[in-house]
Amino acid sequence: MGKIRLRTWRRLVLVLFAAIFAAIVYRWISLERLQRFAPIEITETPTPAPAPTATRSPTITGKLDTAKLFNGITLHSAVETTPGADAATERIQPESYVLDIKLLARVPSPNKTIEELAKVSPQLPTLLPGLASMLSAESVSPLFAQLYDTKVRMLRENLGRLDLLLSRHNFFDCQTVLQLQHPQTHRKALLLQAEMDVDADGSDSDRLPAGTGAPANFKPATSYRWDKKTDAPNPYLSGTEQRLKSSEDEYVLASTAPARKRELRNAIAELRAEIGTLKKFSFLIGAIDPFIVVPGTFTRGPDPVKVGDYAVVVFGDAIYPVIVGDVGPNNKVGEASLRIAKELNTLATAYNRPVSDLKVSYIIFPGTAEKPFGPPDLDKIHARCETLVKEIGGASVPLHRWENIIPSPTPSPTPSPSPSPSSTPPGTPSPAPSPTFAFRVSTPAETASPGATVAPTRSPAASRSPHSKRKP
């Protein structure tokens, strides 16, 4: 009995050890299989946070045309070196290779007296003898300071983008801005002395069905506008609709990047708004209508200049009646329609300003705009400006009289009846003849009135420069 019991215990111990061994082997095999097929787990080493540093300055990269970037800016340059660490260390340090840019700009002082005005426009005191009585120590308009404050602010904002800086020419584009009031008539006027850039914008299918050309950055609309009178489509409407369709087609493409889609959304919204405007309104035409452009800041504040106000342009020994027809950027002054530009200088084009020097005087009469707006009436502009000039002391020469150069539709001559039998059934009206248009821009010599003197032209070398301040 004892032997049986001992043998039984031995067997139980052996079975127990065998079970434990089998369990260990099975566990080992299972772990080997899991390690073979499971993805390798990579233990991440925490990266120390970089030490706080100052905001990194913009880096200049790519190929840049230095002559273009510093166009009109006097450049003083020097290279300074200091000992540093090894090249591998210095090449990753932002402050080891630095270009410090400091732009020094002298803000000009405005002309205040009639003698100072005559330095750049010698004929001005003679042409408008009443100006002298309107000038005082307080005549300088706050708009002059606002103009140059805007210029300086934009210089600071764009100093990291040298290609966007104002050129010397456009920084010093305004000689003075004076707010005047005649002592007897109390007629107010705003006098600017500046250069003249060219505005070739605008379109009006009611008066000119065909477009007059589309230079770079052309805009078919002007700030001065009125409801269309006919159903004739704007000559630039179809092109705008094609650009809209092209933008919409690109937007729906699956390959269009998200950033590009954002650009297209903005472009599509602008094009749809422009199409609606072109369908509803007519505008001034730069090549046809005599108008000037004022900065946006001039349309705000006390005694603001408004679109439609009457004005005169004085250059050489001539006075030109005009209206305020468009609003431009806040940081630039001195722009007129192509019609005026060609009258001052036959070499003027959409790309070639007529006067580069600060010899043009613009006298605007705030608060004289008449509504509702409509197609410009050249005779009315002449008469109103003549009255307004008399209210500031009068002029020593007759105002220039603009000739209407809008072509009139000329119907084709009606053919005489033919004795042969007509193939048209009796009582059926014949189709009306299509009108034909003959368009021709007259030269200054042809358009000048007998009492006006044509402004002298400048040489091609003196007048050839970028044309419009509104263009980047």
CSV table of N, CA and C in Angstrom, one decimal, residues 55-202:
chain,number,residue,atom,x,y,z
A,55,THR,N,12.3,87.1,-33.4
A,55,THR,CA,11.6,86.9,-34.6
A,55,THR,C,12.6,87.0,-35.8
A,56,ARG,N,12.7,86.0,-36.6
A,56,ARG,CA,13.6,86.0,-37.7
A,56,ARG,C,13.2,87.0,-38.8
A,57,SER,N,14.2,87.7,-39.2
A,57,SER,CA,14.0,88.7,-40.3
A,57,SER,C,13.8,88.0,-41.6
A,58,PRO,N,13.0,88.7,-42.5
A,58,PRO,CA,12.8,88.1,-43.9
A,58,PRO,C,14.1,87.8,-44.6
A,59,THR,N,14.2,86.7,-45.3
A,59,THR,CA,15.4,86.4,-46.1
A,59,THR,C,15.2,86.7,-47.5
A,60,ILE,N,16.2,87.3,-48.1
A,60,ILE,CA,16.2,87.6,-49.6
A,60,ILE,C,16.7,86.4,-50.3
A,61,THR,N,15.9,85.8,-51.2
A,61,THR,CA,16.3,84.6,-52.0
A,61,THR,C,16.0,84.9,-53.4
A,62,GLY,N,16.5,84.0,-54.3
A,62,GLY,CA,16.2,84.1,-55.7
A,62,GLY,C,17.1,85.2,-56.4
A,63,LYS,N,16.8,85.3,-57.7
A,63,LYS,CA,17.6,86.3,-58.5
A,63,LYS,C,16.8,87.6,-58.6
A,64,LEU,N,17.5,88.6,-58.1
A,64,LEU,CA,16.9,90.0,-58.1
A,64,LEU,C,17.7,90.9,-58.9
A,65,ASP,N,17.0,91.8,-59.6
A,65,ASP,CA,17.6,92.8,-60.4
A,65,ASP,C,17.9,94.0,-59.5
A,66,THR,N,19.1,94.2,-59.1
A,66,THR,CA,19.4,95.3,-58.1
A,66,THR,C,19.1,96.6,-58.7
A,67,ALA,N,19.4,96.8,-60.0
A,67,ALA,CA,19.1,98.1,-60.6
A,67,ALA,C,17.7,98.4,-60.6
A,68,LYS,N,16.8,97.4,-60.8
A,68,LYS,CA,15.4,97.6,-60.7
A,68,LYS,C,14.9,97.9,-59.3
A,69,LEU,N,15.4,97.2,-58.3
A,69,LEU,CA,15.0,97.3,-57.0
A,69,LEU,C,15.3,98.7,-56.4
A,70,PHE,N,16.4,99.2,-56.8
A,70,PHE,CA,16.8,100.5,-56.3
A,70,PHE,C,16.6,101.6,-57.3
A,71,ASN,N,15.7,101.5,-58.2
A,71,ASN,CA,15.4,102.5,-59.2
A,71,ASN,C,15.1,103.8,-58.6
A,72,GLY,N,15.9,104.8,-58.9
A,72,GLY,CA,15.6,106.1,-58.4
A,72,GLY,C,16.1,106.4,-56.9
A,73,ILE,N,16.6,105.3,-56.2
A,73,ILE,CA,17.0,105.5,-54.9
A,73,ILE,C,18.6,105.5,-54.8
A,74,THR,N,19.1,106.6,-54.2
A,74,THR,CA,20.6,106.7,-54.1
A,74,THR,C,21.0,105.6,-53.1
A,75,LEU,N,22.0,104.7,-53.6
A,75,LEU,CA,22.4,103.6,-52.8
A,75,LEU,C,23.8,103.7,-52.3
A,76,HIS,N,24.0,103.7,-51.0
A,76,HIS,CA,25.3,103.7,-50.3
A,76,HIS,C,25.5,102.3,-49.7
A,77,SER,N,26.5,101.6,-50.2
A,77,SER,CA,26.7,100.2,-49.7
A,77,SER,C,28.1,100.0,-49.1
A,78,ALA,N,28.2,99.2,-48.2
A,78,ALA,CA,29.5,98.8,-47.6
A,78,ALA,C,29.4,97.4,-47.0
A,79,VAL,N,30.5,96.7,-46.9
A,79,VAL,CA,30.6,95.3,-46.4
A,79,VAL,C,31.5,95.4,-45.1
A,80,GLU,N,31.0,94.9,-44.0
A,80,GLU,CA,31.7,94.9,-42.8
A,80,GLU,C,31.8,93.4,-42.3
A,81,THR,N,33.0,93.0,-41.8
A,81,THR,CA,33.2,91.6,-41.3
A,81,THR,C,33.6,91.6,-39.9
A,82,THR,N,33.3,90.6,-39.1
A,82,THR,CA,33.8,90.4,-37.8
A,82,THR,C,34.1,88.9,-37.6
A,83,PRO,N,35.1,88.5,-36.8
A,83,PRO,CA,35.5,87.1,-36.6
A,83,PRO,C,34.3,86.3,-36.0
A,84,GLY,N,34.2,85.1,-36.5
A,84,GLY,CA,33.1,84.2,-36.0
A,84,GLY,C,33.5,82.8,-35.7
A,85,ALA,N,32.6,81.9,-35.4
A,85,ALA,CA,32.9,80.5,-35.1
A,85,ALA,C,33.2,79.8,-36.4
A,86,ASP,N,33.2,78.5,-36.4
A,86,ASP,CA,33.5,77.7,-37.6
A,86,ASP,C,32.3,77.8,-38.6
A,87,ALA,N,32.6,77.6,-39.8
A,87,ALA,CA,31.6,77.8,-40.9
A,87,ALA,C,30.3,77.0,-40.7
A,88,ALA,N,30.5,75.7,-40.2
A,88,ALA,CA,29.3,74.9,-40.0
A,88,ALA,C,28.3,75.5,-39.0
A,89,THR,N,28.9,76.1,-38.0
A,89,THR,CA,28.1,76.8,-37.0
A,89,THR,C,27.5,78.1,-37.5
A,90,GLU,N,28.3,78.9,-38.2
A,90,GLU,CA,27.8,80.2,-38.6
A,90,GLU,C,26.8,80.1,-39.7
A,91,ARG,N,26.9,79.1,-40.5
A,91,ARG,CA,25.9,79.0,-41.7
A,91,ARG,C,24.5,78.8,-41.2
A,92,ILE,N,24.3,78.3,-40.0
A,92,ILE,CA,22.9,78.1,-39.6
A,92,ILE,C,22.4,79.2,-38.6
A,93,GLN,N,23.3,80.2,-38.4
A,93,GLN,CA,22.9,81.3,-37.5
A,93,GLN,C,22.3,82.4,-38.3
A,94,PRO,N,21.1,82.8,-38.1
A,94,PRO,CA,20.5,83.9,-38.9
A,94,PRO,C,21.2,85.2,-38.9
A,95,GLU,N,21.8,85.5,-37.8
A,95,GLU,CA,22.5,86.8,-37.6
A,95,GLU,C,23.9,86.8,-38.1
A,96,SER,N,24.4,85.7,-38.7
A,96,SER,CA,25.8,85.7,-39.1
A,96,SER,C,26.0,86.3,-40.5
A,97,TYR,N,24.9,86.5,-41.2
A,97,TYR,CA,25.0,87.0,-42.6
A,97,TYR,C,23.8,87.9,-42.8
A,98,VAL,N,23.9,89.2,-42.6
A,98,VAL,CA,22.8,90.1,-42.5
A,98,VAL,C,23.0,91.3,-43.4
A,99,LEU,N,21.9,91.7,-44.0
A,99,LEU,CA,21.9,92.9,-44.8
A,99,LEU,C,21.0,93.9,-44.0
A,100,ASP,N,21.5,95.0,-43.5
A,100,ASP,CA,20.7,96.0,-42.8
A,100,ASP,C,20.3,97.0,-43.8
A,101,ILE,N,19.0,97.3,-43.9
A,101,ILE,CA,18.5,98.3,-44.8
A,101,ILE,C,17.9,99.4,-44.0
A,102,LYS,N,18.4,100.6,-44.3
A,102,LYS,CA,17.8,101.8,-43.7
A,102,LYS,C,17.6,102.9,-44.8
A,103,LEU,N,16.3,103.1,-45.0
A,103,LEU,CA,16.0,104.1,-46.1
A,103,LEU,C,15.8,105.5,-45.5
A,104,LEU,N,16.5,106.4,-46.0
A,104,LEU,CA,16.5,107.8,-45.5
A,104,LEU,C,15.7,108.6,-46.6
A,105,ALA,N,14.6,109.2,-46.1
A,105,ALA,CA,13.7,109.9,-47.1
A,105,ALA,C,13.4,111.3,-46.5
A,106,ARG,N,13.6,112.3,-47.2
A,106,ARG,CA,13.3,113.7,-46.8
A,106,ARG,C,11.9,114.0,-47.2
A,107,VAL,N,11.1,114.3,-46.3
A,107,VAL,CA,9.7,114.7,-46.5
A,107,VAL,C,9.7,116.2,-47.0
A,108,PRO,N,9.2,116.4,-48.2
A,108,PRO,CA,9.2,117.8,-48.7
A,108,PRO,C,8.3,118.8,-48.0
A,109,SER,N,8.6,120.0,-48.1
A,109,SER,CA,7.8,121.1,-47.6
A,109,SER,C,6.9,121.6,-48.7
A,110,PRO,N,5.6,122.0,-48.4
A,110,PRO,CA,4.7,122.4,-49.5
A,110,PRO,C,5.0,123.9,-49.9
A,111,ASN,N,4.8,124.2,-51.1
A,111,ASN,CA,4.8,125.6,-51.5
A,111,ASN,C,3.6,126.3,-50.9
A,112,LYS,N,3.8,127.6,-50.5
A,112,LYS,CA,2.8,128.3,-49.8
A,112,LYS,C,2.5,129.7,-50.4
A,113,THR,N,3.4,130.3,-51.0
A,113,THR,CA,3.3,131.7,-51.6
A,113,THR,C,3.1,131.6,-53.1
A,114,ILE,N,2.6,132.7,-53.6
A,114,ILE,CA,2.5,132.8,-55.1
A,114,ILE,C,3.8,132.8,-55.8
A,115,GLU,N,4.9,133.3,-55.1
A,115,GLU,CA,6.2,133.2,-55.7
A,115,GLU,C,6.7,131.8,-55.7
A,116,GLU,N,6.4,131.0,-54.7
A,116,GLU,CA,6.9,129.6,-54.7
A,116,GLU,C,6.1,128.8,-55.8
A,117,LEU,N,4.8,129.1,-55.9
A,117,LEU,CA,4.0,128.4,-57.0
A,117,LEU,C,4.6,128.8,-58.4
A,118,ALA,N,5.0,130.0,-58.5
A,118,ALA,CA,5.5,130.5,-59.8
A,118,ALA,C,6.9,129.9,-60.2
A,119,LYS,N,7.6,129.3,-59.2
A,119,LYS,CA,8.9,128.7,-59.5
A,119,LYS,C,8.7,127.5,-60.4
A,120,VAL,N,7.6,126.8,-60.3
A,120,VAL,CA,7.4,125.6,-61.1
A,120,VAL,C,6.4,125.8,-62.2
A,121,SER,N,5.5,126.8,-62.0
A,121,SER,CA,4.5,127.2,-63.0
A,121,SER,C,4.6,128.7,-63.2
A,122,PRO,N,5.6,129.2,-64.0
A,122,PRO,CA,5.8,130.6,-64.1
A,122,PRO,C,4.6,131.4,-64.6
A,123,GLN,N,3.7,130.8,-65.5
A,123,GLN,CA,2.6,131.5,-66.0
A,123,GLN,C,1.4,131.6,-65.1
A,124,LEU,N,1.4,130.8,-64.0
A,124,LEU,CA,0.2,130.6,-63.1
A,124,LEU,C,-0.3,132.0,-62.6
A,125,PRO,N,0.6,132.8,-62.0
A,125,PRO,CA,0.1,134.1,-61.5
A,125,PRO,C,-0.5,135.0,-62.5
A,126,THR,N,-0.1,134.9,-63.8
A,126,THR,CA,-0.6,135.7,-64.8
A,126,THR,C,-2.0,135.1,-65.3
A,127,LEU,N,-2.0,133.8,-65.5
A,127,LEU,CA,-3.2,133.2,-66.0
A,127,LEU,C,-4.4,133.4,-65.0
A,128,LEU,N,-4.1,133.2,-63.7
A,128,LEU,CA,-5.1,133.4,-62.7
A,128,LEU,C,-4.7,134.4,-61.6
A,129,PRO,N,-4.9,135.7,-62.0
A,129,PRO,CA,-4.4,136.8,-61.1
A,129,PRO,C,-5.1,136.8,-59.7
A,130,GLY,N,-6.2,136.2,-59.6
A,130,GLY,CA,-6.9,136.2,-58.3
A,130,GLY,C,-6.3,135.2,-57.2
A,131,LEU,N,-5.4,134.4,-57.6
A,131,LEU,CA,-4.8,133.4,-56.7
A,131,LEU,C,-4.1,134.1,-55.6
A,132,ALA,N,-3.3,135.1,-55.9
A,132,ALA,CA,-2.5,135.8,-54.9
A,132,ALA,C,-3.3,136.2,-53.7
A,133,SER,N,-4.5,136.7,-53.9
A,133,SER,CA,-5.4,137.2,-52.8
A,133,SER,C,-6.0,136.1,-52.0
A,134,MET,N,-5.9,134.9,-52.5
A,134,MET,CA,-6.5,133.7,-51.8
A,134,MET,C,-5.5,133.0,-50.9
A,135,LEU,N,-4.2,133.3,-51.0
A,135,LEU,CA,-3.2,132.6,-50.3
A,135,LEU,C,-2.9,133.2,-48.9
A,136,SER,N,-2.7,132.4,-48.0
A,136,SER,CA,-2.3,132.9,-46.6
A,136,SER,C,-1.4,131.8,-46.0
A,137,ALA,N,-1.0,132.1,-44.8
A,137,ALA,CA,-0.1,131.2,-44.1
A,137,ALA,C,-0.8,129.9,-43.7
A,138,GLU,N,-2.1,129.9,-43.6
A,138,GLU,CA,-2.9,128.8,-43.3
A,138,GLU,C,-3.4,128.0,-44.5
A,139,SER,N,-2.9,128.4,-45.7
A,139,SER,CA,-3.5,127.8,-46.9
A,139,SER,C,-3.1,126.3,-47.1
A,140,VAL,N,-2.0,125.9,-46.5
A,140,VAL,CA,-1.6,124.5,-46.7
A,140,VAL,C,-2.7,123.5,-46.2
A,141,SER,N,-3.1,122.6,-47.0
A,141,SER,CA,-4.2,121.7,-46.6
A,141,SER,C,-3.6,120.5,-45.8
A,142,PRO,N,-4.3,120.1,-44.8
A,142,PRO,CA,-3.9,118.8,-44.1
A,142,PRO,C,-3.7,117.6,-45.0
A,143,LEU,N,-4.3,117.7,-46.2
A,143,LEU,CA,-4.2,116.6,-47.2
A,143,LEU,C,-2.7,116.4,-47.6
A,144,PHE,N,-1.9,117.5,-47.6
A,144,PHE,CA,-0.5,117.3,-48.0
A,144,PHE,C,0.2,116.4,-47.0
A,145,ALA,N,0.0,116.7,-45.7
A,145,ALA,CA,0.6,115.9,-44.6
A,145,ALA,C,0.1,114.5,-44.7
A,146,GLN,N,-1.2,114.3,-44.9
A,146,GLN,CA,-1.8,113.0,-45.0
A,146,GLN,C,-1.2,112.2,-46.1
A,147,LEU,N,-1.0,112.9,-47.2
A,147,LEU,CA,-0.4,112.2,-48.4
A,147,LEU,C,1.0,111.6,-48.1
A,148,TYR,N,1.9,112.5,-47.5
A,148,TYR,CA,3.2,112.0,-47.2
A,148,TYR,C,3.3,111.1,-46.0
A,149,ASP,N,2.3,111.2,-45.1
A,149,ASP,CA,2.3,110.2,-44.0
A,149,ASP,C,1.9,108.8,-44.6
A,150,THR,N,1.1,108.8,-45.6
A,150,THR,CA,0.7,107.5,-46.2
A,150,THR,C,1.9,107.0,-47.0
A,151,LYS,N,2.6,107.9,-47.7
A,151,LYS,CA,3.8,107.4,-48.4
A,151,LYS,C,4.9,106.8,-47.5
A,152,VAL,N,5.1,107.5,-46.3
A,152,VAL,CA,6.1,107.0,-45.4
A,152,VAL,C,5.6,105.6,-44.8
A,153,ARG,N,4.4,105.5,-44.4
A,153,ARG,CA,3.8,104.3,-43.9
A,153,ARG,C,4.0,103.1,-44.8
A,154,MET,N,3.8,103.4,-46.1
A,154,MET,CA,3.9,102.3,-47.1
A,154,MET,C,5.4,102.0,-47.3
A,155,LEU,N,6.3,102.9,-47.2
A,155,LEU,CA,7.7,102.6,-47.2
A,155,LEU,C,8.1,101.7,-46.1
A,156,ARG,N,7.6,102.0,-44.9
A,156,ARG,CA,7.9,101.1,-43.8
A,156,ARG,C,7.4,99.7,-44.0
A,157,GLU,N,6.1,99.6,-44.5
A,157,GLU,CA,5.5,98.3,-44.7
A,157,GLU,C,6.2,97.5,-45.8
A,158,ASN,N,6.8,98.1,-46.8
A,158,ASN,CA,7.3,97.4,-47.9
A,158,ASN,C,8.9,97.4,-47.9
A,159,LEU,N,9.5,97.8,-46.8
A,159,LEU,CA,10.9,97.8,-46.8
A,159,LEU,C,11.6,96.4,-47.0
A,160,GLY,N,10.8,95.4,-46.6
A,160,GLY,CA,11.3,94.0,-46.8
A,160,GLY,C,11.1,93.6,-48.2
A,161,ARG,N,10.3,94.3,-49.0
A,161,ARG,CA,10.1,94.0,-50.4
A,161,ARG,C,10.5,95.2,-51.2
A,162,LEU,N,11.8,95.2,-51.6
A,162,LEU,CA,12.4,96.4,-52.2
A,162,LEU,C,11.7,96.6,-53.6
A,163,ASP,N,11.2,95.6,-54.2
A,163,ASP,CA,10.6,95.8,-55.5
A,163,ASP,C,9.2,96.5,-55.4
A,164,LEU,N,8.7,96.6,-54.2
A,164,LEU,CA,7.4,97.3,-54.0
A,164,LEU,C,7.6,98.7,-53.5
A,165,LEU,N,8.8,99.2,-53.2
A,165,LEU,CA,9.0,100.5,-52.7
A,165,LEU,C,8.7,101.5,-53.8
A,166,LEU,N,8.2,102.7,-53.3
A,166,LEU,CA,7.9,103.8,-54.2
A,166,LEU,C,9.3,104.3,-54.8
A,167,SER,N,9.2,104.6,-56.0
A,167,SER,CA,10.4,105.1,-56.7
A,167,SER,C,10.6,106.6,-56.2
A,168,ARG,N,11.8,107.1,-56.4
A,168,ARG,CA,12.0,108.5,-56.1
A,168,ARG,C,11.0,109.4,-56.9
A,169,HIS,N,10.7,109.0,-58.1
A,169,HIS,CA,9.8,109.8,-58.9
A,169,HIS,C,8.4,109.9,-58.2
A,170,ASN,N,7.9,108.8,-57.8
A,170,ASN,CA,6.5,108.7,-57.2
A,170,ASN,C,6.5,109.2,-55.8
A,171,PHE,N,7.6,109.2,-55.1
A,171,PHE,CA,7.7,109.7,-53.7
A,171,PHE,C,7.5,111.2,-53.8
A,172,PHE,N,8.3,111.9,-54.7
A,172,PHE,CA,8.3,113.3,-54.8
A,172,PHE,C,7.4,113.7,-56.0
A,173,ASP,N,6.1,113.4,-55.9
A,173,ASP,CA,5.2,113.6,-57.0
A,173,ASP,C,4.2,114.8,-56.7
A,174,CYS,N,4.3,115.4,-55.6
A,174,CYS,CA,3.4,116.5,-55.2
A,174,CYS,C,4.2,117.7,-54.7
A,175,GLN,N,4.0,118.8,-55.3
A,175,GLN,CA,4.7,120.0,-54.9
A,175,GLN,C,3.9,120.7,-53.7
A,176,THR,N,2.6,120.7,-53.8
A,176,THR,CA,1.8,121.3,-52.7
A,176,THR,C,0.4,121.0,-52.8
A,177,VAL,N,-0.4,121.1,-51.7
A,177,VAL,CA,-1.8,121.0,-51.7
A,177,VAL,C,-2.3,122.2,-50.9
A,178,LEU,N,-3.1,123.1,-51.5
A,178,LEU,CA,-3.5,124.3,-50.8
A,178,LEU,C,-5.0,124.4,-50.8
A,179,GLN,N,-5.6,124.7,-49.7
A,179,GLN,CA,-7.0,124.9,-49.6
A,179,GLN,C,-7.3,126.5,-49.6
A,180,LEU,N,-8.0,126.9,-50.6
A,180,LEU,CA,-8.2,128.3,-50.9
A,180,LEU,C,-9.6,128.7,-50.8
A,181,GLN,N,-9.8,130.0,-50.5
A,181,GLN,CA,-11.2,130.6,-50.5
A,181,GLN,C,-11.1,132.1,-50.9
A,182,HIS,N,-11.8,132.5,-51.9
A,182,HIS,CA,-11.8,133.8,-52.4
A,182,HIS,C,-12.4,134.8,-51.4
A,183,PRO,N,-11.7,135.9,-51.0
A,183,PRO,CA,-12.2,136.8,-50.0
A,183,PRO,C,-13.6,137.4,-50.3
A,184,GLN,N,-13.9,137.7,-51.5
A,184,GLN,CA,-15.2,138.3,-51.9
A,184,GLN,C,-16.3,137.3,-52.2
A,185,THR,N,-16.0,136.4,-53.1
A,185,THR,CA,-17.1,135.4,-53.5
A,185,THR,C,-17.2,134.3,-52.5
A,186,HIS,N,-16.2,134.0,-51.7
A,186,HIS,CA,-16.1,132.9,-50.8
A,186,HIS,C,-16.1,131.5,-51.5
A,187,ARG,N,-15.8,131.6,-52.8
A,187,ARG,CA,-15.7,130.3,-53.5
A,187,ARG,C,-14.5,129.5,-53.0
A,188,LYS,N,-14.6,128.3,-52.7
A,188,LYS,CA,-13.5,127.4,-52.2
A,188,LYS,C,-12.9,126.7,-53.3
A,189,ALA,N,-11.6,126.4,-53.2
A,189,ALA,CA,-10.9,125.7,-54.2
A,189,ALA,C,-9.7,125.0,-53.6
A,190,LEU,N,-9.4,123.8,-54.2
A,190,LEU,CA,-8.2,123.0,-53.7
A,190,LEU,C,-7.2,123.0,-54.9
A,191,LEU,N,-6.0,123.5,-54.6
A,191,LEU,CA,-5.0,123.6,-55.6
A,191,LEU,C,-3.9,122.6,-55.4
A,192,LEU,N,-3.6,121.8,-56.4
A,192,LEU,CA,-2.5,120.9,-56.3
A,192,LEU,C,-1.5,121.3,-57.4
A,193,GLN,N,-0.2,121.1,-57.0
A,193,GLN,CA,0.9,121.1,-58.1
A,193,GLN,C,1.6,119.8,-58.1
A,194,ALA,N,1.6,119.2,-59.3
A,194,ALA,CA,2.1,117.8,-59.4
A,194,ALA,C,2.5,117.6,-60.8
A,195,GLU,N,2.8,116.3,-61.1
A,195,GLU,CA,3.1,115.9,-62.5
A,195,GLU,C,1.8,115.5,-63.1
A,196,MET,N,1.9,114.7,-64.2
A,196,MET,CA,0.7,114.2,-64.8
A,196,MET,C,0.9,112.8,-65.4
A,197,ASP,N,0.3,111.8,-64.7
A,197,ASP,CA,0.3,110.4,-65.3
A,197,ASP,C,-1.0,110.3,-66.1
A,198,VAL,N,-1.1,109.1,-66.7
A,198,VAL,CA,-2.2,108.9,-67.7
A,198,VAL,C,-3.2,107.8,-67.2
A,199,ASP,N,-4.5,108.2,-67.3
A,199,ASP,CA,-5.6,107.2,-67.0
A,199,ASP,C,-6.3,106.9,-68.3
A,200,ALA,N,-6.1,105.7,-68.8
A,200,ALA,CA,-6.8,105.3,-70.1
A,200,ALA,C,-8.0,104.4,-69.8
A,201,ASP,N,-8.5,104.4,-68.6
A,201,ASP,CA,-9.6,103.5,-68.2
A,201,ASP,C,-10.9,104.0,-68.8
A,202,GLY,N,-11.9,103.1,-68.6
A,202,GLY,CA,-13.3,103.5,-68.9
A,202,GLY,C,-13.9,103.0,-70.2
